[in-house]
Coordinates of C-alpha atoms in Angstrom, one line a residue:
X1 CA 81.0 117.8 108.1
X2 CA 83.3 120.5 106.5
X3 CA 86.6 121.3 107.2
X4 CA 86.1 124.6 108.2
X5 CA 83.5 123.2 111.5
X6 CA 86.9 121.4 112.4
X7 CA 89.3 124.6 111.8
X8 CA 87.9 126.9 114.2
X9 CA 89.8 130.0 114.5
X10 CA 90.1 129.3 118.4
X11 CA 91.8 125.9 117.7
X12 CA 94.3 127.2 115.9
X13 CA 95.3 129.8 117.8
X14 CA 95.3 127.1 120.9
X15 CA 97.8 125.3 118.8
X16 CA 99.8 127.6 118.0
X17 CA 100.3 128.6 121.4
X18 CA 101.2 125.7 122.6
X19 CA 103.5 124.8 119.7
X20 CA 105.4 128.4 120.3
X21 CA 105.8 127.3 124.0
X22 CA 107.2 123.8 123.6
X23 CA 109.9 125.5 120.8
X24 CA 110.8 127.9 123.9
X25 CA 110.6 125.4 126.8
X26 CA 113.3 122.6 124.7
X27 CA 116.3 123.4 126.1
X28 CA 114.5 122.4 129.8
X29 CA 111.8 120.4 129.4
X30 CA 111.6 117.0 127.9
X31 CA 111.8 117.1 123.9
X32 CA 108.7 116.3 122.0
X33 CA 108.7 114.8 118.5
X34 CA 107.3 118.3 116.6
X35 CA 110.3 120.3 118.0
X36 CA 113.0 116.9 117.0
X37 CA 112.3 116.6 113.4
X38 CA 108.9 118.1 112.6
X39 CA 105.1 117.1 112.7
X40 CA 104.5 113.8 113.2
X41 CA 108.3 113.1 113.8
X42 CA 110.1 111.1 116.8
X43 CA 114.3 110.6 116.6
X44 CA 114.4 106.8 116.9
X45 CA 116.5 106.5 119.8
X46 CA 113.6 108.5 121.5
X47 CA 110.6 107.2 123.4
X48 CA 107.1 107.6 123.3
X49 CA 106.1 109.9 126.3
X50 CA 102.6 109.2 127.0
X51 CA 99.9 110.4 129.5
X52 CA 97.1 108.1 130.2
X53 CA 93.4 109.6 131.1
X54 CA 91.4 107.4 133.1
X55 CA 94.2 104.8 134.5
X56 CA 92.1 102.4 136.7
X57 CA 90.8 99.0 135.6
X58 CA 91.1 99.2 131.7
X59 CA 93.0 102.1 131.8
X60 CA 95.8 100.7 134.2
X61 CA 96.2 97.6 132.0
X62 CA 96.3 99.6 128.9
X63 CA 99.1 102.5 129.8
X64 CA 100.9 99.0 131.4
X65 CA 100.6 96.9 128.0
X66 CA 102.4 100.1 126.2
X67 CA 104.8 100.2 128.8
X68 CA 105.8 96.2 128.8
X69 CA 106.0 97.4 124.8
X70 CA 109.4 99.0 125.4
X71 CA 109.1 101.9 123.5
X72 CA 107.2 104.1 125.8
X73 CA 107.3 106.3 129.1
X74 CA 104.3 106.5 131.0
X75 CA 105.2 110.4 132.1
X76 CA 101.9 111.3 133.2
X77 CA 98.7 110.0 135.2
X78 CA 94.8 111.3 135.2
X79 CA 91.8 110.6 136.6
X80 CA 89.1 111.7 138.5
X81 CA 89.2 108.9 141.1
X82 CA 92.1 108.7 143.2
X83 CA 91.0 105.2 144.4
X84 CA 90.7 103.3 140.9
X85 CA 93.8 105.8 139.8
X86 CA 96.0 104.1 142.8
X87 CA 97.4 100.9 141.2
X88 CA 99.0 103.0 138.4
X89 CA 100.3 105.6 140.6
X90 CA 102.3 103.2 142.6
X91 CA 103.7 101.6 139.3
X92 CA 104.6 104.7 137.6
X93 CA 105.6 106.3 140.4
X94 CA 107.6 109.0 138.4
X95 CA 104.5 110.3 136.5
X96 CA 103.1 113.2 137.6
X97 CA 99.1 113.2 138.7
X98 CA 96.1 115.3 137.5
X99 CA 92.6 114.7 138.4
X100 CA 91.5 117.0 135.3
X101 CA 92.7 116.1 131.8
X102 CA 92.2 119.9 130.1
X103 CA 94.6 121.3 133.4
X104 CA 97.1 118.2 132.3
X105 CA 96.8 118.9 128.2
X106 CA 97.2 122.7 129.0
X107 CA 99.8 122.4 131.7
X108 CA 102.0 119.5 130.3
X109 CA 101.0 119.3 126.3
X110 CA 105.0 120.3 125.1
X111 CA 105.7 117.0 127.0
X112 CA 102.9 115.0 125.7
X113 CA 103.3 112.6 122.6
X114 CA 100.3 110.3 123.1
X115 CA 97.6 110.4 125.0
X116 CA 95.4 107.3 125.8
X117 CA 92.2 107.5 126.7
X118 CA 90.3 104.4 129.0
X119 CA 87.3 106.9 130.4
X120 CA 83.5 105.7 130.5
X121 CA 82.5 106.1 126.6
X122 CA 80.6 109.4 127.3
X123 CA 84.1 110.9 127.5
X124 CA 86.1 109.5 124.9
X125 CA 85.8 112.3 122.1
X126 CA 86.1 115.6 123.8
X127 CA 89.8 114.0 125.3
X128 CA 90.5 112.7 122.4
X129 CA 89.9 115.4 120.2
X130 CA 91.6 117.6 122.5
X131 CA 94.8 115.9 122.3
X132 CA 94.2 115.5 118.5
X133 CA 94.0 118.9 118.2
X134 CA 97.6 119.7 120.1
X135 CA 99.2 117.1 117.6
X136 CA 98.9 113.8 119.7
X137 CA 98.6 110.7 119.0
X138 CA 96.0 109.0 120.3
X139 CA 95.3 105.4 121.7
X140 CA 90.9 105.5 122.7
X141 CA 89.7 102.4 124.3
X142 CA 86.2 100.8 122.5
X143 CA 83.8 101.9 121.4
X144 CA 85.8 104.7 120.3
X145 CA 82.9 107.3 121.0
X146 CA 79.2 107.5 122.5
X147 CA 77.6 109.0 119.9
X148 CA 77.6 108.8 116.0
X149 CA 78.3 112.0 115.3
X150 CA 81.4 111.7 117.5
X151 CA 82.7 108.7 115.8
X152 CA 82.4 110.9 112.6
X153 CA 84.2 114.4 114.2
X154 CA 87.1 111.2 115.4
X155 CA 87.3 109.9 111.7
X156 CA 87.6 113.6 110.2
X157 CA 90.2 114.9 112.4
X158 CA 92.3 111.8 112.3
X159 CA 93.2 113.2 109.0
X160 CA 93.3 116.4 109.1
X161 CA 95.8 116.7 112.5
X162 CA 97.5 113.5 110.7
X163 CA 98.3 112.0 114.1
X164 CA 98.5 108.0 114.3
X165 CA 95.3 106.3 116.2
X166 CA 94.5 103.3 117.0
X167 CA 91.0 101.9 118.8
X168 CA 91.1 99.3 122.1
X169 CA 89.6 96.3 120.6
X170 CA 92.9 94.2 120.3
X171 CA 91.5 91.3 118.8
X172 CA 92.1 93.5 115.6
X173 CA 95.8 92.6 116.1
X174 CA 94.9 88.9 116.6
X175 CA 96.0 85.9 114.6
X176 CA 92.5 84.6 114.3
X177 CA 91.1 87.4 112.9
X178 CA 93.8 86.9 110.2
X179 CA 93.3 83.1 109.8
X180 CA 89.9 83.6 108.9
X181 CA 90.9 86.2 106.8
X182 CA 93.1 83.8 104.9
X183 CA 90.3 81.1 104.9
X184 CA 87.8 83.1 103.5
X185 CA 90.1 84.6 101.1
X186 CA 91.2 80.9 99.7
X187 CA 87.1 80.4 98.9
X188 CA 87.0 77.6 101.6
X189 CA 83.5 78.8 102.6
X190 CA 82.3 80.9 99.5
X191 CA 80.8 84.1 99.4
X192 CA 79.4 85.3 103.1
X193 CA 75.9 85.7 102.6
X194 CA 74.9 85.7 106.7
X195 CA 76.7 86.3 110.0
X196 CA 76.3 86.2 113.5
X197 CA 77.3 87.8 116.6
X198 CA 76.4 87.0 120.1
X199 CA 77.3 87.7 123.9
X200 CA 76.2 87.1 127.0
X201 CA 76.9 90.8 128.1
X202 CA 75.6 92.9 129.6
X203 CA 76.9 91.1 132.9
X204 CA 76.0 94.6 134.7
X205 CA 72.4 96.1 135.7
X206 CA 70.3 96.7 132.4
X207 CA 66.6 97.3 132.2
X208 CA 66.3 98.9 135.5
X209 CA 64.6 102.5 137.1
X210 CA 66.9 104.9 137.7
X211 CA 67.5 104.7 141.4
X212 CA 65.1 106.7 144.4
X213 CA 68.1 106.8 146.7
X214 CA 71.0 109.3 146.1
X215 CA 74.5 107.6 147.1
X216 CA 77.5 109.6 148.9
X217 CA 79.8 110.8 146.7
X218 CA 83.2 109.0 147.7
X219 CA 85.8 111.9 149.1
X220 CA 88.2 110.8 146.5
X221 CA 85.9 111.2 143.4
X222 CA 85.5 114.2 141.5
X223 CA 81.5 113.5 140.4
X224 CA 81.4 116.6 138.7
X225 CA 84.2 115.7 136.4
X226 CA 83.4 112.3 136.5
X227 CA 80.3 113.4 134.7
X228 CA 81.8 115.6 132.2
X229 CA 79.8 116.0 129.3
X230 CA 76.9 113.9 130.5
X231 CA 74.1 115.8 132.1
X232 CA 74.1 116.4 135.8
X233 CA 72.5 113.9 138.1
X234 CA 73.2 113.1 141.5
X235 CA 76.1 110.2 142.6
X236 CA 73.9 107.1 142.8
X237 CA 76.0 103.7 144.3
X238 CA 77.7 101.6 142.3
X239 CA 77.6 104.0 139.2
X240 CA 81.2 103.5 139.4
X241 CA 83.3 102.3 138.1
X242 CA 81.3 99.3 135.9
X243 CA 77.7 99.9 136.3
X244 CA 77.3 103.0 134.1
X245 CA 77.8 101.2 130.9
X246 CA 73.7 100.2 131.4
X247 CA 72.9 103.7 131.2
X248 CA 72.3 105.3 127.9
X249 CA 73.9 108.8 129.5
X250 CA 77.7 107.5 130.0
X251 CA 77.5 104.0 128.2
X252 CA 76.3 102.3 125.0
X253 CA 75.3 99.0 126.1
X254 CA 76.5 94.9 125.3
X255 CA 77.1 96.0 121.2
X256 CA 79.3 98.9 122.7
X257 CA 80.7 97.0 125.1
X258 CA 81.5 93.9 123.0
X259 CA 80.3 94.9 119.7
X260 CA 84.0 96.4 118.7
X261 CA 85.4 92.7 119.7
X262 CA 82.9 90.5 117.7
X263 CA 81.6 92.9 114.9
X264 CA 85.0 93.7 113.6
X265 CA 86.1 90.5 112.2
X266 CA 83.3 90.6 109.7
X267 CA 83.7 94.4 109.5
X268 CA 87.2 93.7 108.7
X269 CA 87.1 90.5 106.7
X270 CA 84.1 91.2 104.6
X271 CA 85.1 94.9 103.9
X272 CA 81.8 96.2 105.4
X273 CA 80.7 99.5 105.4
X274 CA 78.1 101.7 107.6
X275 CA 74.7 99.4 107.3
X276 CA 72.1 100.6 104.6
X277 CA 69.0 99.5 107.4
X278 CA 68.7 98.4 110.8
X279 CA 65.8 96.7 113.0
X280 CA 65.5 94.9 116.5
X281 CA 63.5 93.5 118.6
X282 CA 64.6 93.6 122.8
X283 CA 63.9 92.1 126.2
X284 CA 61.2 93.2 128.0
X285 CA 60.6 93.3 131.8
X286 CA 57.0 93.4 133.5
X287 CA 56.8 95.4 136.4
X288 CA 53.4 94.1 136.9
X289 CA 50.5 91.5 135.4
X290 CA 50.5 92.5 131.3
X291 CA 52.4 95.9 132.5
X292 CA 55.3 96.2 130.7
X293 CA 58.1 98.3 132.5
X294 CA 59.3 101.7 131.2
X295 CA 62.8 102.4 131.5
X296 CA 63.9 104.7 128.6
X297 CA 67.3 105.9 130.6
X298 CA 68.5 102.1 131.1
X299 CA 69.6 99.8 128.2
X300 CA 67.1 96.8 127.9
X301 CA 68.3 93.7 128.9
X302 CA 68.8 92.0 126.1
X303 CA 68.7 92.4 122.3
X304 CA 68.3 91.2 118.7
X305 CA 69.6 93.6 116.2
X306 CA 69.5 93.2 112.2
X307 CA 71.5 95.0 109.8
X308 CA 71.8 95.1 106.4
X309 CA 75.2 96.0 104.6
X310 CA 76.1 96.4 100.8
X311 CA 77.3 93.7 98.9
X312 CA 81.2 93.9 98.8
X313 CA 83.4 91.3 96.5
X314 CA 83.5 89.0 99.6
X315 CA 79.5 88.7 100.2
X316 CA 77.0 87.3 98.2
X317 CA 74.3 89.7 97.8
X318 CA 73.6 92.2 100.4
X319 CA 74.7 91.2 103.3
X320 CA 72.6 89.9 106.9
X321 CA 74.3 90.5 109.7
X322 CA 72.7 89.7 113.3
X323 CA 73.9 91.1 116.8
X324 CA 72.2 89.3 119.8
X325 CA 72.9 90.0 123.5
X326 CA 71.7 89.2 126.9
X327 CA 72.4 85.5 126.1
X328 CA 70.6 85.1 123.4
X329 CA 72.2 82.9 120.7
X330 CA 71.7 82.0 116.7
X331 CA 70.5 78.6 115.9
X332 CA 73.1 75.6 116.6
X333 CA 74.7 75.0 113.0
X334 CA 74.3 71.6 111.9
X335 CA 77.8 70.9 111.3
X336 CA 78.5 71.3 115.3
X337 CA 78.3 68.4 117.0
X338 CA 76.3 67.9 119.6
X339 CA 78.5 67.9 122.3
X340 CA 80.9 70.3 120.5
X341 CA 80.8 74.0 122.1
X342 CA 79.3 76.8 121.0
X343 CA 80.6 80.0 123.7
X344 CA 78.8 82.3 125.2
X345 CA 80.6 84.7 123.0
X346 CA 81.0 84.2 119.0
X347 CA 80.7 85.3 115.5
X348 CA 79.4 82.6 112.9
X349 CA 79.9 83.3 109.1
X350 CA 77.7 81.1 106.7
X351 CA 78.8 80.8 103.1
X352 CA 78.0 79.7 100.0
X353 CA 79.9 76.5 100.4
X354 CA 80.4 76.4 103.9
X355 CA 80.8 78.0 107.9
X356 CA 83.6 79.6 109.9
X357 CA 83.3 80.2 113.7
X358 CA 85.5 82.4 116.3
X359 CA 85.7 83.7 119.8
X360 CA 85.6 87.1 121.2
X361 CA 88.4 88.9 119.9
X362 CA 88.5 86.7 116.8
X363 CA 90.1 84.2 118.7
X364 CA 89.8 80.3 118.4
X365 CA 89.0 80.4 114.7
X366 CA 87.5 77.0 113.2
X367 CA 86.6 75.6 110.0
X368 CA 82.7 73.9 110.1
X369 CA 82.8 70.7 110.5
X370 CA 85.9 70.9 113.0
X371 CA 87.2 67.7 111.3
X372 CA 88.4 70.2 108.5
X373 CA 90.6 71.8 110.5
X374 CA 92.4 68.8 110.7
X375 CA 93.3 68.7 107.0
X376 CA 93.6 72.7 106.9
X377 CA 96.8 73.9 104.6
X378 CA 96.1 77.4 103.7
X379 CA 99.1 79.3 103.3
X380 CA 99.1 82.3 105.3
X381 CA 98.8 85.5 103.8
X382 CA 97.5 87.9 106.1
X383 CA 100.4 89.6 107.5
X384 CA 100.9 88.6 110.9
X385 CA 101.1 91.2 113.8
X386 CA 104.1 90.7 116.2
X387 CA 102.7 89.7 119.7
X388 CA 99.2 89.4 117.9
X389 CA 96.6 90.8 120.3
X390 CA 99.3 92.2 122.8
X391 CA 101.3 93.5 119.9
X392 CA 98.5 96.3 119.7
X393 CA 99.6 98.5 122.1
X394 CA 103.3 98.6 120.7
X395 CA 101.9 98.6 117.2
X396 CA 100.7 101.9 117.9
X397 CA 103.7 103.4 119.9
X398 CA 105.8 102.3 117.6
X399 CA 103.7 104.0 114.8
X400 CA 103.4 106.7 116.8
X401 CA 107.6 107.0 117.0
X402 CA 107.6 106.1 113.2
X403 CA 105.1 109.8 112.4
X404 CA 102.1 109.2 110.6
X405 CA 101.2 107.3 107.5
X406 CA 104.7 105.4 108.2
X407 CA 103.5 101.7 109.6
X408 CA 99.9 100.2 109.0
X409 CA 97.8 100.3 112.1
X410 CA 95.2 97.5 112.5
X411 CA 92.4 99.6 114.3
X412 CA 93.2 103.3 113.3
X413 CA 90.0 105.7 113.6
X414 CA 90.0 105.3 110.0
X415 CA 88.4 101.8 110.2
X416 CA 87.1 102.0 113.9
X417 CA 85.0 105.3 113.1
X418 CA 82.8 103.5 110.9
X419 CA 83.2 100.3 112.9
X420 CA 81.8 102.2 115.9
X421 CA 79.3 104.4 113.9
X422 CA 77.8 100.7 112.9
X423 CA 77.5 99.9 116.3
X424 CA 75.5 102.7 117.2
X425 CA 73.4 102.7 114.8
X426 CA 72.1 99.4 115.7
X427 CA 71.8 101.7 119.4
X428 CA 69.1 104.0 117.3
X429 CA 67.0 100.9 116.3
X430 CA 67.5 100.1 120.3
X431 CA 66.7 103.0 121.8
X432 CA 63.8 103.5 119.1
X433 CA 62.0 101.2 120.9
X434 CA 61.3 103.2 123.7
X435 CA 60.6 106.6 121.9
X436 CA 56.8 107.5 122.9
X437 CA 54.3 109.3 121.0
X438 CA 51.8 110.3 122.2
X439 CA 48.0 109.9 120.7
X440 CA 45.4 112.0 119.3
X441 CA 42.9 110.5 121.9
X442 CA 45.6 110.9 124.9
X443 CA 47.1 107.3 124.2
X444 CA 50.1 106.7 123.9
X445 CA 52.2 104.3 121.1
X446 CA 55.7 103.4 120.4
X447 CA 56.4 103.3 116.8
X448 CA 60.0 102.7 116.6
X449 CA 58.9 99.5 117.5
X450 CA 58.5 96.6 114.5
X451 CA 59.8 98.7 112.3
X452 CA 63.3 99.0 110.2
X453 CA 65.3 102.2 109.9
X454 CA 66.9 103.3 106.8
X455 CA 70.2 105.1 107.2
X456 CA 71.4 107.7 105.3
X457 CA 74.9 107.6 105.6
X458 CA 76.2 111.2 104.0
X459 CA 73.6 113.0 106.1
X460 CA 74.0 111.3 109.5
X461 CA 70.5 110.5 110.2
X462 CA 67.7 108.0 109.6
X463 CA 65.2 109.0 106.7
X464 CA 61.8 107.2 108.0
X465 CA 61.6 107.7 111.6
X466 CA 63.3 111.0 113.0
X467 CA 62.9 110.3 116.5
X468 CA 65.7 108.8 116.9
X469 CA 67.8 110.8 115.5
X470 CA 67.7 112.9 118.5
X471 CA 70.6 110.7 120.0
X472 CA 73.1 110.8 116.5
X473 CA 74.1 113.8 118.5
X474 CA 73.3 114.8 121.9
X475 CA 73.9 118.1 123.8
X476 CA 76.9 118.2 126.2
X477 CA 76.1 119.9 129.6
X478 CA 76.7 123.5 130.0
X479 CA 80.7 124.0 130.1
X480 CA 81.6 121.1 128.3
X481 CA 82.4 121.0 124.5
X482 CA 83.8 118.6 122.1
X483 CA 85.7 121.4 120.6
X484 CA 84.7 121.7 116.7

């Protein structure tokens, strides 16, 4: 992507609008950092004043953890349900409400420093970008977009607006993710030549028909703007607020639910990039004797994904990694005892001289046999993050405060755009699966099936099978654009 897609005439003017406003508006309104000291600038006995889109459930505990960090306000409150927005309301009390972020950004953006962003994933990049493009700083829960191209528009304009970002996976921030680090650092288990990651997500609806039955849209729901980008449909129950990630028109699945929490400690630790090829196999259901059900707008239910990444100083060869979901797990490693746990949800790298295990979030790291972690002395390296995984949030306001390119981020969209572009990728192979084609004798066949999909990283697109290239990018609905 160029520069020149991302500096549209129309932006500019937009931000210089609102930058001529907020420079008129300072002797009244409360001071944001561009008029205090310049881009990217906040005085330090200031705080971060931050507006939060999508504030129930995730959101409410993300705007709270940046508030318990002590260096933020939480000035300003949006979503599109008054019910899930409630909790935050009556903590913030002072914030002021909007049920439509773009009236919020265009009303309130001289009093915005930070914007973070806990909508279904659908959303994520036309908010984001939008406060990107005014000069905010951004905080975007995982995965950081929906589709690839996204994550790649996120990456680019991180950059260019030079705004400080950071991704919600906050086992990046983590102590175990930085022991292992340390361990595999020291040689204790060699070069990684094979990982794997595994969930019991989803723990939602997946594999399903689209339901017959329309649901009543709830008086205090905006469905339209609930919907956003995604294409119109009618409210069906229980869509909200957990139930859409099994959809593949507002979520992403188990590896874009938990991928971002289990993928990026190898991601991180082994210095991966994008993957050079990606095949799966997935859970089928049978609606009927030998009749396999077809559910193309529902996630499958569960999943084994494959991806191959370039060798990197800390790999042996190219390396293997596997994603498996809906349960699924790798083969017990020998060195685990029989009565010794395995978790529902884990990341297992095998070395050339030995294995290292960890939770979700990187957590509960262990040396394989777990008798060696009771002789374990590796000095710590790694720098430590203050308050580890809670230590996110204020890692990022206090970044923010700092101006950009002042203090090292541990999930910036520099490293959670290619993060999250790996994620979806393994999606294509997924939804590749269900791509029909049909016959010359009327037949139809589904070759994305037993197959393996080379990616061609500069480009954006697989090389053998273009099918699936269809969701790298989809069309927003009429009225809704990301902006570039």
């Amino acid at each position: 992507m160029t520069e020149d897609k991302l500096n549209s005439s129309t932006d500019n003017s937009r931000r210089n609008f609102i930058k001529t406003s907020a420079l008129a508006a300072a002797g009244f309104m409360i001071v944001p950092r561009h008029v205090l000291g310049g881009k990217g600038f906040l005085a330090p006995s200031d705080r971060l004043q931050v507006a939060g889109v999508g504030v129930g459930g995730k959101g409410e505990s993300d705007i709270a953890n940046i508030y318990k960090g002590g260096k933020s306000d939480i000035a300003f409150l949006c979503d599109v349900d008054d019910r899930r927005a409630a909790g935050s309301v009556k903590r913030f009390p002072k914030a002021k409400y909007y049920k439509d972020y773009r009236q919020m950004l265009d009303k309130e953006s001289k009093n915005i420093d930070g914007v973070v962003v806990s909508t279904p994933d659908h959303n994520h990049a036309m908010i984001a970008l939008a406060a990107m493009q005014l000069d905010k700083h951004v905080y975007v829960q995982k995965p950081l977009t929906h589709d690839i191209y996204e994550a790649r528009v996120l990456t680019e304009a991180a950059k260019r607006y030079q705004v400080v970002t950071q991704m919600g996976n906050q086992g990046a921030s983590g102590d175990g993710v930085r022991q292992l680090k340390d361990w595999c650092e020291a040689g204790l288990i060699g070069k990684v030549h094979t990982v794997y990651c595994w969930t019991d997500r989803p723990v939602w609806p997946q594999g399903i028909a689209w339901p017959a039955t329309n649901g009543v849209v709830p008086r205090e729901l905006d469905w339209d703007l609930w919907l956003g980008s995604a294409p119109y449909k009618p409210y069906i129950e229980k869509m909200v607020p957990f139930n859409w990630r099994g959809w593949w028109d507002y979520g992403t699945g188990a590896i874009g639910d938990m991928g971002c929490h289990l993928v990026e400690p190898p991601f991180s630790i082994l210095g991966l990039d994008t993957p050079l090829d990606v095949q799966c196999s997935v859970g089928s259901v049978y609606v009927d004797e030998f009749k396999r059900g077809y559910f193309p707008e529902s996630c499958p239910p569960s999943s084994h994904v494959i991806m191959t990444f370039k060798e990197t100083k800390r790999t042996k060869g190219d390396l293997q990694l596997h994603w498996m979901d809906g349960g699924i797990k790798p083969v017990r490693p020998v060195e685990l005892g029989p009565n010794e746990a395995f978790g529902d949800n884990g990341v297992l790298f095998e070395g050339t001289k030995g294995k290292m295990i960890c939770d979700v979030y990187g957590s509960n790291p262990r040396l394989l046999p777990l008798s060696k972690n009771e002789h374990d002395h590796t000095k710590k390296k790694t720098p430590r993050v203050p308050g580890g995984e809670d230590g996110h949030y204020t890692q990022w306001a206090e970044a923010a405060i700092a101006g950009y390119g002042k203090i090292e981020l541990s999930s910036p969209f520099e490293i959670a755009g290619p993060l999250t572009e790996t994620l979806l990728i393994a999606n294509l192979a997924i939804r590749g699966t269900d791509v029909q084609r049909r016959n010359a004798d009327g037949g139809i066949s589904y070759p994305g099936r037993d197959i393996k999909l080379i990616w061609d990283k500069a480009n954006l697109k697989v090389t053998n099978f273009d099918e699936v290239n269809q969701f790298v990018k989809r069309n927003y609905r009429a009225g809704w654009s990301l902006g570039v």
